[in-house]
Coordinates of C-alpha atoms in Angstrom, one line a residue:
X30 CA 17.6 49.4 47.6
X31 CA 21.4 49.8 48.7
X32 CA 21.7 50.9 52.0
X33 CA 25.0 52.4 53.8
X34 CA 26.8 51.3 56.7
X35 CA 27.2 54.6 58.3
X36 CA 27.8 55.6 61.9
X37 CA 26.9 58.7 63.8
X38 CA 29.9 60.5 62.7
X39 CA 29.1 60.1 59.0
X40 CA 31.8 57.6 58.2
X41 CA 30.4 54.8 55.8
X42 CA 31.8 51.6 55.3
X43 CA 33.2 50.3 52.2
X44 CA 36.2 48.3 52.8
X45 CA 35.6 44.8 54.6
X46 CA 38.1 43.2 56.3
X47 CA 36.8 39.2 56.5
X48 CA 38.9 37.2 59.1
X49 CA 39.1 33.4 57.6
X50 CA 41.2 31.6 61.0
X51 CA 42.6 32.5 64.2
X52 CA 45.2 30.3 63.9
X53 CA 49.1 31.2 62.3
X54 CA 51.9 29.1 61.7
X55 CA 54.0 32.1 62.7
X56 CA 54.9 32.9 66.6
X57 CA 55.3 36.9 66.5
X58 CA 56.5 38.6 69.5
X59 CA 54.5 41.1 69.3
X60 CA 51.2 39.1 68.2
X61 CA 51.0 35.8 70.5
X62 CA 53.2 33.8 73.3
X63 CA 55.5 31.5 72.0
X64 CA 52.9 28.4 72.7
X65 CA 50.4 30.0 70.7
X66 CA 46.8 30.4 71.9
X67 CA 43.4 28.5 72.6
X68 CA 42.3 28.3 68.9
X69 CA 38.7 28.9 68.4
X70 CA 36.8 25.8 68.8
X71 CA 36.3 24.8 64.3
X72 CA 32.0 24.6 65.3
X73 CA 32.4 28.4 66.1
X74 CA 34.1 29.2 63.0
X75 CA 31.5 30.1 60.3
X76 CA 31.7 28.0 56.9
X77 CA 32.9 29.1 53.5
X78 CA 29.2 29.3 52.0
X79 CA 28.9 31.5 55.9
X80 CA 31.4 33.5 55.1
X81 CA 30.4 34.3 50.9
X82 CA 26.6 34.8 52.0
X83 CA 28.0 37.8 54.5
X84 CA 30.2 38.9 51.8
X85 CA 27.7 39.4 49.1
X86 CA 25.1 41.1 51.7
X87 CA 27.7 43.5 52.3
X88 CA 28.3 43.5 48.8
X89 CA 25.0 43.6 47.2
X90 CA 23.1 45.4 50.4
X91 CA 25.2 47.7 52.0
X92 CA 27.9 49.4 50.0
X93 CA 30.9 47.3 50.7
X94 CA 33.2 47.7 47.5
X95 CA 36.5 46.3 48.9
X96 CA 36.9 42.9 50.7
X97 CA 40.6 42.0 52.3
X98 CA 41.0 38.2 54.0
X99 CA 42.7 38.3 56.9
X100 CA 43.4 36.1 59.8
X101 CA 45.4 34.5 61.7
X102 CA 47.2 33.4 58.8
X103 CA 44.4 33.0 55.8
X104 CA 46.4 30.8 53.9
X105 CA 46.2 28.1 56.3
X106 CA 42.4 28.3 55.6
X107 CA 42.3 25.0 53.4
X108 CA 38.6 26.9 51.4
X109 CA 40.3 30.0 51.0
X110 CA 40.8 29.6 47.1
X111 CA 37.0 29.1 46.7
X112 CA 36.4 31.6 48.7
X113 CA 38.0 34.0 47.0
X114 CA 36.8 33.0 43.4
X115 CA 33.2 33.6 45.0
X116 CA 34.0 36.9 46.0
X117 CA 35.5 37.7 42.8
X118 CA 32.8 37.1 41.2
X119 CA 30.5 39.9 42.9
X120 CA 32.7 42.4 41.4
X121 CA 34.8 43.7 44.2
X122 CA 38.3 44.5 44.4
X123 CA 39.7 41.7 46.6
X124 CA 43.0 41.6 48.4
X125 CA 45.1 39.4 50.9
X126 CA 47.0 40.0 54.6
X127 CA 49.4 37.0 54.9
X128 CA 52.8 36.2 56.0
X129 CA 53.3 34.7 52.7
X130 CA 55.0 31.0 54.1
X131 CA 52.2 29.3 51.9
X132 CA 52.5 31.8 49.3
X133 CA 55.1 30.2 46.7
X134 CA 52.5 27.6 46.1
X135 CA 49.7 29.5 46.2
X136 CA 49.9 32.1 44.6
X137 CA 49.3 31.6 40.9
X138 CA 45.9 29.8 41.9
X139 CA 44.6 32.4 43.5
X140 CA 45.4 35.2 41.0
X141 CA 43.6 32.8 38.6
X142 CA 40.6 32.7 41.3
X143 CA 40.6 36.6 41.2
X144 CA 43.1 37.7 43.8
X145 CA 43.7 41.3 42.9
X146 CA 46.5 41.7 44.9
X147 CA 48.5 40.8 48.3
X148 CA 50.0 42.3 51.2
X149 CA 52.8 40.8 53.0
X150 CA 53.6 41.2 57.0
X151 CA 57.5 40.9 57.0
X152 CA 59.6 42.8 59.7
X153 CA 63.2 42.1 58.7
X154 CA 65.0 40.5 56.0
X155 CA 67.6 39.5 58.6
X156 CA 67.4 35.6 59.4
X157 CA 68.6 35.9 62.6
X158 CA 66.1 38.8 63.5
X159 CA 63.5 36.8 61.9
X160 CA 63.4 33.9 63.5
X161 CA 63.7 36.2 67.0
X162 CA 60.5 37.7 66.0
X163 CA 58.6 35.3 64.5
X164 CA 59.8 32.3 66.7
X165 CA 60.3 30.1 63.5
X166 CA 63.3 29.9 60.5
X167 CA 61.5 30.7 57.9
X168 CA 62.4 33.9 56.3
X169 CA 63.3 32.1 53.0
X170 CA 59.9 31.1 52.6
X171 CA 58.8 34.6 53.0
X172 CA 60.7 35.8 49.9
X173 CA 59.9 33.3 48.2
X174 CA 56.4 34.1 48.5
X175 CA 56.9 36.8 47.1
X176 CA 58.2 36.4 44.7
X177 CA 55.5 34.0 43.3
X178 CA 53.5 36.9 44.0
X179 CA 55.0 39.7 41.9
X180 CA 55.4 36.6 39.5
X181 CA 51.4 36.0 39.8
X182 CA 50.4 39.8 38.9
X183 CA 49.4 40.3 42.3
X184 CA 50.5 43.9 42.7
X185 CA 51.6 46.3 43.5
X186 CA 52.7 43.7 46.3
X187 CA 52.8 45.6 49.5
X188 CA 55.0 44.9 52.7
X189 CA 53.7 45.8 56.0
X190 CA 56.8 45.8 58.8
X191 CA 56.5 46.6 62.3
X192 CA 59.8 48.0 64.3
X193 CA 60.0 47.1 68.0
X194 CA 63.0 48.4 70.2
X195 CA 66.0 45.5 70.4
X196 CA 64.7 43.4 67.8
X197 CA 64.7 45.4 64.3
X198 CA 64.8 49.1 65.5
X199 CA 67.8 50.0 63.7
X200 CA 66.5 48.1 60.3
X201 CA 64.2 50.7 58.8
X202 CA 67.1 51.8 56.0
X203 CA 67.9 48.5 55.3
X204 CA 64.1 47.4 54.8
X205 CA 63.4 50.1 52.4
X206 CA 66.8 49.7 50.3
X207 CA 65.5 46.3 50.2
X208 CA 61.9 47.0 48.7
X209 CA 63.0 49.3 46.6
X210 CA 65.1 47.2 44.7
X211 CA 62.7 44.7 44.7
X212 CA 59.9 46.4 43.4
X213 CA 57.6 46.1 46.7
X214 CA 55.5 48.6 48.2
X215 CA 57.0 49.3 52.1
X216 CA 54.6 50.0 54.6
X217 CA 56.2 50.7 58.1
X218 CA 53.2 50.1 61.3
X219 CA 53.2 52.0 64.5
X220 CA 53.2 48.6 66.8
X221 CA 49.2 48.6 68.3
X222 CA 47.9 47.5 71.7
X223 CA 46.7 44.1 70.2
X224 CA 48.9 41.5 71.5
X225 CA 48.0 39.0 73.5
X226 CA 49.9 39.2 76.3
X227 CA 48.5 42.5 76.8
X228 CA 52.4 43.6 77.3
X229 CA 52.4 46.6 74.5
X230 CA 53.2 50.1 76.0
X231 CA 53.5 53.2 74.4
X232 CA 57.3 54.0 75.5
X233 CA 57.9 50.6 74.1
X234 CA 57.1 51.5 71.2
X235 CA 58.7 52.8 68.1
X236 CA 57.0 55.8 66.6
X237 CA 57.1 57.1 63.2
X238 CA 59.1 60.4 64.4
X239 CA 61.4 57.7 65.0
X240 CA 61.2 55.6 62.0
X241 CA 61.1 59.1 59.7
X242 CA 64.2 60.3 61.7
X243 CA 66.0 56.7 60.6
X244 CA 64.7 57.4 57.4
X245 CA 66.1 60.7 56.7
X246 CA 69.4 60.0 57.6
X247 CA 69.8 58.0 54.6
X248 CA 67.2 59.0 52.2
X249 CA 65.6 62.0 50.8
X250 CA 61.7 62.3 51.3
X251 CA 59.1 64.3 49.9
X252 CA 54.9 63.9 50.2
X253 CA 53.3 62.3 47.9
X254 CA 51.0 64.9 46.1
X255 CA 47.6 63.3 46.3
X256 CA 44.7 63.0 48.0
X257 CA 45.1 60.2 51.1
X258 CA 41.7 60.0 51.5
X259 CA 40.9 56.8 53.8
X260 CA 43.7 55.2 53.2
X261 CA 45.9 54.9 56.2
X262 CA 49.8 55.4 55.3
X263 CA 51.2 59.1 54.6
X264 CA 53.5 58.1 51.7
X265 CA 56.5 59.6 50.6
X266 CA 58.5 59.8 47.5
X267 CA 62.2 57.8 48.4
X268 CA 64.7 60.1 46.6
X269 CA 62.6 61.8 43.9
X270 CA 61.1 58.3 42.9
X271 CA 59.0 56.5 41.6
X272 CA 59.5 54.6 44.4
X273 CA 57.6 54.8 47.7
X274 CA 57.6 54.3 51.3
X275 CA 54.4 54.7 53.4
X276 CA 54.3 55.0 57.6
X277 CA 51.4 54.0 59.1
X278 CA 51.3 55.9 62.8
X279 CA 48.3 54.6 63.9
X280 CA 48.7 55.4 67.3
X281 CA 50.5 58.8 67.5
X282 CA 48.6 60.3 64.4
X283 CA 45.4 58.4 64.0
X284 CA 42.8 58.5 60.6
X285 CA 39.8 57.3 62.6
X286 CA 37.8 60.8 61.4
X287 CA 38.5 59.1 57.3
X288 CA 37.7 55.5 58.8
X289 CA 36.0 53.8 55.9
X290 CA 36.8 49.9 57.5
X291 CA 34.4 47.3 59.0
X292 CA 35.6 43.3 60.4
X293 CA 34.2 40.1 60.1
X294 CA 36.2 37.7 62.8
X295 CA 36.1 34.2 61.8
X296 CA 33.3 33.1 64.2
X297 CA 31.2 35.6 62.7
X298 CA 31.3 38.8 64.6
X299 CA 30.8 42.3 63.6
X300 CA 33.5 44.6 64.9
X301 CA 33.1 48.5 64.1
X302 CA 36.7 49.6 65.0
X303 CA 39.7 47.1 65.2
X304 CA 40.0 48.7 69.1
X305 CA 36.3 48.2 69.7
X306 CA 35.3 45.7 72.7
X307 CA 31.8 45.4 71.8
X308 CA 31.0 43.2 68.6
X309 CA 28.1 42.5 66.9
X310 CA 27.0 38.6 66.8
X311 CA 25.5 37.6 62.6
X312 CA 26.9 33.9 63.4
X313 CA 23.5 33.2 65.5
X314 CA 21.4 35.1 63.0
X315 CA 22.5 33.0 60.0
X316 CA 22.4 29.8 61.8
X317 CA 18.8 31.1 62.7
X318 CA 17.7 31.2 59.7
X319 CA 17.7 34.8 59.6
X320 CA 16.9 36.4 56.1
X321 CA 19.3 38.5 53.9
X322 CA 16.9 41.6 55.4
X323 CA 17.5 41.1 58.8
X324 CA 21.3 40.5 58.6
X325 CA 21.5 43.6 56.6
X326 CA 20.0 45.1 59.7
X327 CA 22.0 44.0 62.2
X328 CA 24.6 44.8 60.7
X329 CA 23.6 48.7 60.2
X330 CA 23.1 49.1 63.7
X331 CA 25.9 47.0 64.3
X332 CA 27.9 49.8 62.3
X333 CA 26.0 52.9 64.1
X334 CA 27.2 52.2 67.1
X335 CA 31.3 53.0 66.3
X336 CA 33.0 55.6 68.4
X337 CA 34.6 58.4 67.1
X338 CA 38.1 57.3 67.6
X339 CA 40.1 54.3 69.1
X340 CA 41.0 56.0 72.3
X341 CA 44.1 55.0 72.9
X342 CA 45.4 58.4 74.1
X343 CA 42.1 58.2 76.9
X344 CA 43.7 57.0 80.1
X345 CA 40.7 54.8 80.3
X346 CA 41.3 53.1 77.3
X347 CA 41.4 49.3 77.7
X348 CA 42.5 47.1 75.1
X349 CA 40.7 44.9 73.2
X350 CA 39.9 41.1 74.9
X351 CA 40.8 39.9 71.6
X352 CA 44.2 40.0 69.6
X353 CA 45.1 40.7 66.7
X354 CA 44.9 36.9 65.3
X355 CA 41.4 36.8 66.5
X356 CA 40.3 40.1 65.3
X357 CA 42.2 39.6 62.1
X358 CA 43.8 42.8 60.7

């Protein structure tokens, strides 16, 4: 019998996030220092046939009917393809977080594994800016990436950018103009507390009053007239349409009461909320020989312990150990 993973609030969860690596071959400012950070040791991180025999319990047990790789950077993940086929073939919808740099040669094989579709963190289309954020010149690889992907069929491609004050504050406009006549999807994200260097503040950050005030002054934006259900961006129509921009304010106006997410990290831990800092440990119970049953069950309680929001407004609110890369997004 199919169970739910539903918490005390009556929030089930259907859309798995499955973190493949902490590691990145990008630098982001806003992510991890410019040395990068104590990788988690490989005998930690669970295995491929770890990683589809979680899948298809959450798949086959519990409800899950959307599964999204993250990372770190899951392309560097050398069993992602296979993994993905695998997942594919339980009949979900299956999706990808990257930055794209291994994308161009990628992305036709997994489309051909059963990639539905991709979404691409990309902050500026400005080299210069770029390589400031990201610590590495490698914006053309970016594009390129997506490129392949639109070529692939993996869309609607999204892009995810995050503004932060100095760096690409001003480059909202010039973003969307881009994606528009690109054809991509453009998602701007409210920066979170999830950096490493634990440095994020909220009057550091760019809001999305902000980034709609940017907006407006060059564009002409109207609500999108559906329901937004779980889903996490308010969208808007850009001058009539079709096209669309999303903003994702994650911290000023949060969507924890529709939260319909649960994450794997790549060693194997159950988090509830990408804020929590409590997880939920399945690595030891599948290297214990634990049976489908008693995952299953771990991971309900697991789920039944999520809080009814991230908190970040409490005064006592205390980010997460972990960053982003380890938590995967």
């Amino acid at each position: 019998m199919e169970r739910r993973l539903e918490d005390r609030y009556g929030r089930v969860a259907t859309d798995l996030r499955v973190s493949l690596t902490d590691r990145c071959n990008l630098r982001c400012s806003y992510c991890m220092p410019a040395e990068g950070l104590d990788w988690l040791p490989d005998e930690t991180v669970l295995t491929d046939d770890e990683v589809v025999r979680l899948v298809r319990i959450g798949v086959e047990m519990l409800g899950i009917r959307e599964v999204r790789f993250t990372g770190g950077e899951p392309l560097v993940r050398r069993g992602l393809v296979d993994i993905v086929r695998r997942t594919h073939e339980l009949g979900v919808e299956t999706s990808l977080t990257t930055n794209a740099l291994g994308l161009a040669r990628t992305a036709t094989t997994l489309a051909a594994a059963g990639l539905d579709r991709v979404n691409v963190s990309l902050d500026s289309i400005r080299p210069e800016s770029f390589l400031a954020i990201t610590r590495r010149d490698r914006l053309h690889d970016v594009l390129a990436g997506l490129e392949a992907a639109r070529a692939a069929g993996l869309g609607p491609v999204k892009v995810n950018a995050v503004l932060m004050r100095g760096l690409n504050d001003d480059q909202a406009p010039e973003l969307l103009r881009w994606a528009l006549d690109e054809g991509y999807e453009l998602r701007f994200i409210e920066q979170m507390p999830l950096d490493a260097q634990h440095r994020w503040s909220r009057e550091g950050m760019v809001t999305a009053d902000e980034i709609f005030a940017a907006l407006d002054a060059e564009f002409v934006l109207s609500p999108v007239d559906e329901p937004r259900g779980s889903a996490p961006a308010e969208l808007f129509h850009v001058d009539g349409g079709p096209g669309t921009v999303g903003v994702i304010a994650s911290v000023t106006r949060p969507f924890c009461g529709d939260c319909d997410r649960v994450r794997l990290t790549a060693d194997g831990q159950i988090r509830n909320c990408l804020f929590a800092r409590e997880e939920s440990d399945l690595r030891a119970a599948l290297r214990g020989d634990a049976t489908d049953e008693e995952i299953a069950e771990r991971w309900i309680v697991a789920m039944r312990g999520k809080r009814a929001g991230h908190g970040i407004d409490d005064p006592t609110f205390l980010q997460p150990d972990r960053p982003m890369s380890a938590i995967g997004g």
